[in-house]
Amino acid sequence: MSKLIYLDNAATTKTSKTVLDAMLPYFSEYYGNASSIYSIGTKSKEAINRSRETIAGTLGAAANEIYFTAGGSEADNWALKATAEAYRSKGNHIITSKIEHHAILHTCEYLEKQSFEVTYVDVDENGIIKLEELKKAIRPETILISVMFANNEIGSIQPVKEIGEIAHEHGILFHTDAVQAFGQVPINVDELHIDMLSSSAHKINGPKGIGFLYIRKGVKIRSLIHGGAQERKRRAGTENVPGIVGYGKAAEEAVGTMQERTAKEIELRDYLIDRILKEVPYTRLNGHRTNRLPNNANFSFQFVEGESMLIMLDMEGICGSSGSACTSGSLDPSHVLLAIGLPHEIAHGSLRLTLSAETTKEDIDFTIEKIKEIVARLRSMSPLYEDFVKKSQKK
Ligand SMILES: *Cc1c(COP(=O)(O)O)cnc(C)c1O
């Protein structure tokens, strides 16, 4: 097989060489526990502090507002469960959106079983939250609004500043799952009125299993993981020093190269979108045309099954992702594609391609040619397509 064309960077990314190099000494040389007082322990502690400061700096936050976790899912769980618990005496109502990641949606379902009430606000056909509906959902007992910064499937970027303003006008806490947005779009927690923000290193060329929750000073929050006094007594467990070091480096690189990198990605993304829409009939783009993540393209091809497409792309060395969840044992199409109003059969024919800084025009040209071939082949085997063609010929 020829070269691998990896277009699934929303699922995870390759750990960059510089990040890996920064991490390695903390496995073998400076392996001390950051809580100990001898000098190799101190080395770990210092490395953690540097990483915390770097990350805080990229968000306009203070270092002591950054709490390391074991990834984005933990940060999301923590933000929701532990604020729900801490603010329970004030109210039991939470507002979120219909297109959140399952780390948020399944946590909300869990909280509903704990007698919390959750409103799932609708999005429009572009996957942008309906602000009027959000405002109407607010009640005196609303304690938290959690809306993602950018969607992992269709890339749509939410009006985070407006949501933050609405939350604060009503004295409600605002959490955002920024796992897809951090390092891709500029974020300043003060300007956007964000109280809590989740993030994960492996989406920005850092290692897997490390993330953080930004918690604004003054926000009451319980611990999710109980034990030792790490992370200022808010998140127990011996620190993942190599992971934290890797995350600091990845954040520094992602934010440092953001402008140049995303400009290049946007150009390639738009080239991909334009050509697919023009050259493959009966195809639509999912998500907002411009207000989307720099590296995200998501299409629905009529009369095609997403999973079959993925398998055939894989045989050509191309990695993508499909909007349907057949691989996870369920035949339900993605909740995100349904929320933007796609009928089941169209949602099933979806393909997400997410670029990286390493993606070239040659990769995209090759991918477009293969998509054209594969879609044509799959349609030629589809009875639905055959019927459709016959009917349209009769007209
Ligand atoms: C990947 C992702 C998560 C989960 O992060 P992990 O570090 O893999 O647990 C949460 N939210 C969004 C939007 C994501 O894309």
Coordinates of C-alpha atoms and ligand atoms in Angstrom, one line a residue:
M1 CA 0.0 0.0 0.0
S2 CA 1.1 3.5 -0.7
K3 CA 1.3 6.4 1.7
L4 CA -1.2 6.7 4.5
I5 CA -3.5 9.7 4.2
Y6 CA -4.8 10.4 7.7
L7 CA -7.9 12.5 7.6
D8 CA -9.3 11.7 11.0
N9 CA -7.6 14.4 13.1
A10 CA -10.9 15.1 15.0
A11 CA -10.7 11.6 16.4
T12 CA -7.1 11.9 17.5
T13 CA -3.8 13.3 16.2
K14 CA -0.2 12.1 15.9
T15 CA 1.9 13.1 18.8
S16 CA 4.4 15.5 17.3
K17 CA 8.2 14.7 17.5
T18 CA 9.0 17.8 19.5
V19 CA 6.2 16.9 22.0
L20 CA 7.5 13.4 22.3
D21 CA 11.1 14.6 22.8
A22 CA 10.0 17.0 25.5
M23 CA 8.2 14.1 27.3
L24 CA 10.9 11.4 27.2
P25 CA 13.2 12.6 30.0
Y26 CA 10.2 12.5 32.3
F27 CA 9.8 8.8 31.9
S28 CA 13.5 7.8 32.3
E29 CA 15.5 10.6 34.0
Y30 CA 13.1 12.8 36.0
Y31 CA 10.7 10.1 37.1
G32 CA 10.3 11.4 40.6
N33 CA 7.0 11.9 42.2
A34 CA 6.2 15.6 42.1
S35 CA 5.0 15.5 45.7
S36 CA 8.4 14.4 47.1
I37 CA 11.1 16.8 48.3
Y38 CA 14.3 15.4 46.8
S39 CA 15.6 17.0 43.7
I40 CA 14.3 14.7 41.0
G41 CA 10.8 15.1 42.5
T42 CA 11.3 18.9 42.4
K43 CA 12.2 18.6 38.7
S44 CA 8.8 17.0 38.1
K45 CA 7.0 19.7 40.1
E46 CA 8.8 22.5 38.2
A47 CA 7.9 20.9 34.9
I48 CA 4.3 20.7 35.9
N49 CA 4.3 24.3 36.9
R50 CA 5.8 25.4 33.7
S51 CA 3.3 23.5 31.7
R52 CA 0.4 24.9 33.8
E53 CA 1.7 28.4 33.2
T54 CA 2.1 27.9 29.4
I55 CA -1.4 26.6 29.1
A56 CA -2.9 29.3 31.3
G57 CA -1.1 31.9 29.2
T58 CA -2.8 30.7 26.0
L59 CA -6.2 31.2 27.5
G60 CA -5.6 34.5 29.4
A61 CA -6.1 32.5 32.6
A62 CA -4.1 32.3 35.8
A63 CA -1.9 29.2 36.3
N64 CA -3.9 28.2 39.4
E65 CA -7.1 28.0 37.4
I66 CA -5.8 25.1 35.3
Y67 CA -6.4 21.6 36.7
F68 CA -5.0 18.6 34.9
T69 CA -7.2 15.6 34.3
A70 CA -6.9 12.3 32.4
G71 CA -8.5 13.8 29.3
G72 CA -11.5 15.6 27.9
S73 CA -14.1 13.1 29.1
E74 CA -13.0 13.4 32.6
A75 CA -12.9 17.2 32.4
D76 CA -16.5 17.2 31.0
N77 CA -17.7 14.8 33.7
W78 CA -16.0 16.8 36.4
A79 CA -17.4 20.2 35.3
L80 CA -21.0 18.9 35.2
K81 CA -21.2 16.5 38.1
A82 CA -19.2 18.5 40.6
T83 CA -20.8 21.9 39.9
A84 CA -24.3 20.3 39.9
E85 CA -23.5 18.9 43.3
A86 CA -21.9 22.1 44.6
Y87 CA -24.7 24.3 43.5
R88 CA -27.6 22.0 44.2
S89 CA -29.0 24.2 47.0
K90 CA -29.3 27.0 44.4
G91 CA -31.2 24.9 41.8
N92 CA -31.3 21.7 39.9
H93 CA -31.6 22.8 36.3
I94 CA -28.9 22.5 33.6
I95 CA -29.0 23.7 30.0
T96 CA -27.0 22.1 27.2
S97 CA -27.3 21.6 23.5
K98 CA -28.5 18.6 21.4
I99 CA -25.2 18.3 19.6
E100 CA -22.8 17.9 22.5
H101 CA -20.2 15.1 22.7
H102 CA -21.3 12.0 24.6
A103 CA -19.0 12.9 27.5
I104 CA -21.5 15.8 28.1
L105 CA -24.8 14.1 27.0
H106 CA -24.3 10.9 28.9
T107 CA -23.2 12.8 32.0
C108 CA -26.4 14.9 31.7
E109 CA -28.5 11.7 31.5
Y110 CA -26.7 10.5 34.6
L111 CA -27.6 13.7 36.4
E112 CA -31.2 13.4 35.3
K113 CA -31.3 10.2 37.2
Q114 CA -30.0 12.1 40.2
S115 CA -33.0 14.4 40.1
F116 CA -31.5 17.2 38.1
E117 CA -33.4 18.6 35.1
V118 CA -31.7 19.1 31.8
T119 CA -32.9 21.2 28.8
Y120 CA -31.3 20.2 25.5
V121 CA -31.5 23.3 23.3
D122 CA -31.9 22.9 19.5
V123 CA -29.5 23.9 16.8
D124 CA -30.3 25.3 13.4
E125 CA -29.7 23.6 10.0
N126 CA -26.0 24.7 10.2
G127 CA -25.5 23.2 13.7
I128 CA -25.4 26.6 15.4
I129 CA -27.3 26.8 18.8
K130 CA -30.6 28.8 18.8
L131 CA -29.8 31.6 21.2
E132 CA -33.5 32.6 21.6
E133 CA -34.3 29.1 22.6
L134 CA -31.4 29.1 25.0
K135 CA -32.7 32.3 26.6
K136 CA -36.2 30.9 26.9
A137 CA -34.9 27.8 28.6
I138 CA -33.4 29.8 31.6
R139 CA -35.3 29.3 34.9
P140 CA -34.7 30.7 38.4
E141 CA -33.2 27.3 39.3
T142 CA -30.8 27.1 36.4
I143 CA -27.3 26.7 37.7
L144 CA -25.2 25.8 34.7
I145 CA -25.1 26.2 30.9
S146 CA -22.8 23.9 29.1
V147 CA -22.4 24.4 25.3
M148 CA -19.5 23.1 23.3
F149 CA -17.1 25.5 21.6
A150 CA -17.0 23.7 18.3
N151 CA -18.6 20.5 17.2
N152 CA -16.5 17.4 16.7
E153 CA -18.6 16.0 13.8
I154 CA -19.7 18.9 11.7
G155 CA -17.2 21.5 12.9
S156 CA -19.7 24.3 13.6
I157 CA -18.4 27.0 15.9
Q158 CA -20.9 28.2 18.5
P159 CA -21.5 31.8 19.5
V160 CA -19.6 31.3 22.7
K161 CA -19.3 35.0 23.7
E162 CA -23.0 35.5 23.4
I163 CA -23.7 32.4 25.4
G164 CA -21.3 33.5 28.1
E165 CA -23.0 36.9 28.2
I166 CA -26.4 35.4 28.5
A167 CA -25.2 33.1 31.3
H168 CA -23.6 35.9 33.3
E169 CA -26.5 38.3 32.9
H170 CA -28.5 35.7 34.7
G171 CA -25.9 34.7 37.3
I172 CA -25.5 31.2 35.8
L173 CA -22.2 29.4 35.4
F174 CA -21.0 28.8 31.8
H175 CA -19.0 25.7 30.9
T176 CA -17.7 24.9 27.4
D177 CA -16.3 21.7 26.0
A178 CA -13.4 23.2 24.0
V179 CA -11.7 19.9 23.1
Q180 CA -12.1 20.5 19.4
A181 CA -11.5 24.3 19.6
F182 CA -8.5 24.7 21.9
G183 CA -5.4 25.3 19.7
Q184 CA -7.6 25.7 16.6
V185 CA -9.4 29.0 17.3
P186 CA -8.3 31.9 19.6
I187 CA -9.8 31.6 23.1
N188 CA -9.7 34.1 25.9
V189 CA -11.7 33.0 28.9
D190 CA -12.4 36.6 30.2
E191 CA -13.5 38.0 26.9
L192 CA -15.8 35.1 26.3
H193 CA -17.1 35.0 29.9
I194 CA -16.1 31.3 30.3
D195 CA -16.2 29.9 33.8
M196 CA -15.1 26.4 33.0
L197 CA -13.4 24.9 29.9
S198 CA -12.5 21.3 29.0
S199 CA -9.7 20.3 26.8
S200 CA -7.6 17.3 25.7
A201 CA -4.0 17.0 24.5
H202 CA -4.5 14.2 22.0
K203 CA -6.6 16.4 19.7
I204 CA -3.7 18.9 19.2
N205 CA -0.7 16.6 18.6
G206 CA -0.2 15.9 22.3
P207 CA -0.4 12.5 24.1
K208 CA -3.6 10.6 24.9
G209 CA -4.9 10.5 28.4
I210 CA -4.1 14.0 29.5
G211 CA -6.4 17.0 29.5
F212 CA -7.4 19.9 31.8
L213 CA -10.3 21.7 33.2
Y214 CA -10.0 25.5 33.5
I215 CA -12.0 26.5 36.6
R216 CA -12.4 30.3 37.1
K217 CA -11.3 31.5 40.5
G218 CA -14.3 31.6 42.8
V219 CA -16.3 28.8 41.2
K220 CA -17.3 26.3 43.8
I221 CA -16.6 22.8 42.6
R222 CA -16.3 19.4 44.4
S223 CA -13.6 16.8 43.7
L224 CA -14.5 14.1 41.2
I225 CA -11.4 11.9 42.1
H226 CA -10.8 11.7 45.8
G227 CA -7.5 10.8 47.3
G228 CA -4.2 12.8 47.7
A229 CA -3.8 16.5 47.8
Q230 CA -2.7 16.9 44.2
E231 CA -4.0 19.7 41.9
R232 CA -4.7 21.9 45.0
K233 CA -6.8 19.2 46.6
R234 CA -9.2 19.2 43.8
R235 CA -8.0 16.3 41.7
A236 CA -6.3 13.4 43.4
G237 CA -3.8 11.1 41.8
T238 CA 0.0 11.1 41.2
E239 CA 0.5 13.6 38.4
N240 CA 1.0 12.3 34.8
V241 CA 4.2 14.3 34.5
P242 CA 5.2 13.2 31.0
G243 CA 1.6 13.8 29.8
I244 CA 1.5 17.2 31.4
V245 CA 4.9 18.2 29.9
G246 CA 3.7 16.9 26.6
Y247 CA 0.5 18.9 26.8
G248 CA 2.3 22.1 27.7
K249 CA 4.5 21.6 24.6
A250 CA 1.6 20.7 22.3
A251 CA -0.4 23.7 23.5
E252 CA 2.5 26.1 23.0
E253 CA 3.0 24.7 19.5
A254 CA -0.7 24.7 18.5
V255 CA -1.3 28.2 19.7
G256 CA 2.0 29.5 18.5
T257 CA 1.5 28.3 14.9
M258 CA -2.3 28.8 14.9
Q259 CA -2.6 31.6 12.4
E260 CA -0.3 30.3 9.8
R261 CA -1.4 26.6 10.2
T262 CA -5.2 27.3 10.2
A263 CA -4.9 29.6 7.2
K264 CA -3.4 26.8 5.2
E265 CA -5.9 24.3 6.5
I266 CA -8.8 26.5 5.6
E267 CA -7.6 26.9 2.1
L268 CA -7.3 23.1 1.6
R269 CA -10.6 22.5 3.4
D270 CA -12.4 24.9 1.1
Y271 CA -10.7 23.4 -1.9
L272 CA -11.9 19.9 -0.8
I273 CA -15.5 21.1 -0.1
D274 CA -15.8 23.1 -3.3
R275 CA -14.6 20.2 -5.5
I276 CA -16.7 17.5 -3.7
L277 CA -19.9 19.6 -4.0
K278 CA -19.2 20.4 -7.6
E279 CA -18.0 17.0 -8.8
V280 CA -20.1 14.5 -6.8
P281 CA -23.8 14.9 -7.5
Y282 CA -26.5 14.5 -4.8
T283 CA -24.0 15.6 -2.1
R284 CA -24.4 18.1 0.8
L285 CA -22.0 19.7 3.2
N286 CA -22.9 19.4 6.9
G287 CA -22.2 22.3 9.2
H288 CA -21.8 25.9 8.5
R289 CA -20.0 26.8 5.3
T290 CA -17.5 29.2 6.8
N291 CA -18.1 29.3 10.5
R292 CA -16.5 25.9 11.1
L293 CA -13.3 24.4 12.4
P294 CA -10.4 25.2 10.0
N295 CA -9.7 21.5 9.4
N296 CA -13.2 20.0 9.3
A297 CA -15.3 18.9 6.2
N298 CA -18.4 16.7 6.6
F299 CA -20.4 15.5 3.7
S300 CA -23.6 13.4 3.1
F301 CA -23.7 11.4 -0.1
Q302 CA -27.2 10.3 -1.1
F303 CA -27.6 6.6 -1.9
V304 CA -24.4 5.7 -0.2
E305 CA -23.7 3.9 3.1
G306 CA -21.0 5.7 5.2
E307 CA -19.5 2.5 6.6
S308 CA -19.0 1.0 3.2
M309 CA -17.3 4.2 2.1
L310 CA -14.9 4.1 5.0
I311 CA -13.9 0.5 4.3
M312 CA -13.3 1.3 0.6
L313 CA -11.3 4.5 1.5
D314 CA -9.3 2.4 4.0
M315 CA -8.3 0.1 1.1
E316 CA -6.9 3.1 -0.6
G317 CA -4.9 4.1 2.5
I318 CA -7.3 6.9 3.4
C319 CA -8.6 7.3 7.0
G320 CA -11.9 9.1 7.5
S321 CA -14.8 8.8 9.8
S322 CA -18.5 8.3 9.3
G323 CA -21.5 10.0 11.0
S324 CA -23.2 6.7 11.7
A325 CA -22.4 4.7 14.7
C326 CA -22.7 1.2 13.2
T327 CA -19.2 0.4 14.4
S328 CA -20.2 0.9 18.0
G329 CA -22.9 -1.7 17.5
S330 CA -25.8 0.7 17.0
L331 CA -27.6 1.4 13.8
D332 CA -28.7 4.9 14.9
P333 CA -27.2 7.7 12.8
S334 CA -25.3 10.4 14.6
H335 CA -27.4 12.6 17.0
V336 CA -25.6 15.6 15.6
L337 CA -26.7 14.9 12.0
L338 CA -30.3 14.3 13.2
A339 CA -30.3 17.5 15.2
I340 CA -29.5 19.5 12.1
G341 CA -32.5 18.0 10.4
L342 CA -31.1 15.3 8.2
P343 CA -33.3 12.3 7.5
H344 CA -31.9 8.9 8.7
E345 CA -31.1 7.7 5.2
I346 CA -29.0 10.8 4.4
A347 CA -27.3 10.9 7.8
H348 CA -26.2 7.3 7.1
G349 CA -24.2 8.3 4.1
S350 CA -22.0 10.7 5.9
L351 CA -18.2 11.2 5.8
R352 CA -16.1 13.4 8.0
L353 CA -12.6 14.3 6.8
T354 CA -10.4 16.3 9.2
L355 CA -7.1 17.7 8.1
S356 CA -3.8 18.3 9.8
A357 CA -0.9 20.7 9.3
E358 CA 0.8 17.8 7.4
T359 CA -2.1 17.3 4.9
T360 CA -1.0 18.3 1.4
K361 CA -2.9 19.3 -1.8
E362 CA -1.7 16.0 -3.3
D363 CA -3.4 14.1 -0.5
I364 CA -6.6 16.0 -1.0
D365 CA -6.5 15.5 -4.8
F366 CA -6.0 11.8 -4.4
T367 CA -8.8 11.6 -1.8
I368 CA -11.2 13.5 -4.1
E369 CA -10.5 11.1 -7.0
K370 CA -11.1 8.1 -4.7
I371 CA -14.3 9.5 -3.3
K372 CA -15.6 10.0 -6.8
E373 CA -14.8 6.4 -7.7
I374 CA -16.2 4.9 -4.5
V375 CA -19.4 6.9 -4.5
A376 CA -20.0 6.0 -8.2
R377 CA -19.3 2.3 -7.4
L378 CA -21.5 2.2 -4.4
R379 CA -24.3 3.9 -6.2
S380 CA -24.1 1.5 -9.1
M381 CA -24.9 -1.2 -6.6
S382 CA -27.7 0.6 -4.9
P383 CA -31.3 -0.4 -5.8
L384 CA -32.5 3.0 -4.3
Y385 CA -30.2 4.9 -6.7
E386 CA -31.4 2.7 -9.6
D387 CA -35.0 3.6 -8.8
F388 CA -34.2 7.2 -8.5
V389 CA -32.4 7.3 -11.8
K390 CA -35.3 5.5 -13.5
K391 CA -37.8 7.9 -12.0
S392 CA -35.9 11.0 -13.0
Q393 CA -35.5 9.7 -16.6
K394 CA -39.3 9.4 -16.9
K395 CA -39.8 13.0 -16.1
Ligands
LIG1 C1 -12.5 13.9 21.9 C2 -13.5 14.7 22.5 C3 -13.8 14.6 23.9 C4 -13.2 13.5 24.7 O1 -11.8 13.7 25.0 P1 -10.9 12.5 25.5 O2 -9.6 13.2 25.9 O3 -10.8 11.6 24.3 O4 -11.6 11.9 26.7 C5 -14.8 15.4 24.4 N1 -15.4 16.4 23.7 C6 -15.1 16.6 22.4 C7 -15.8 17.6 21.7 C8 -14.2 15.8 21.8 O5 -13.9 15.9 20.5

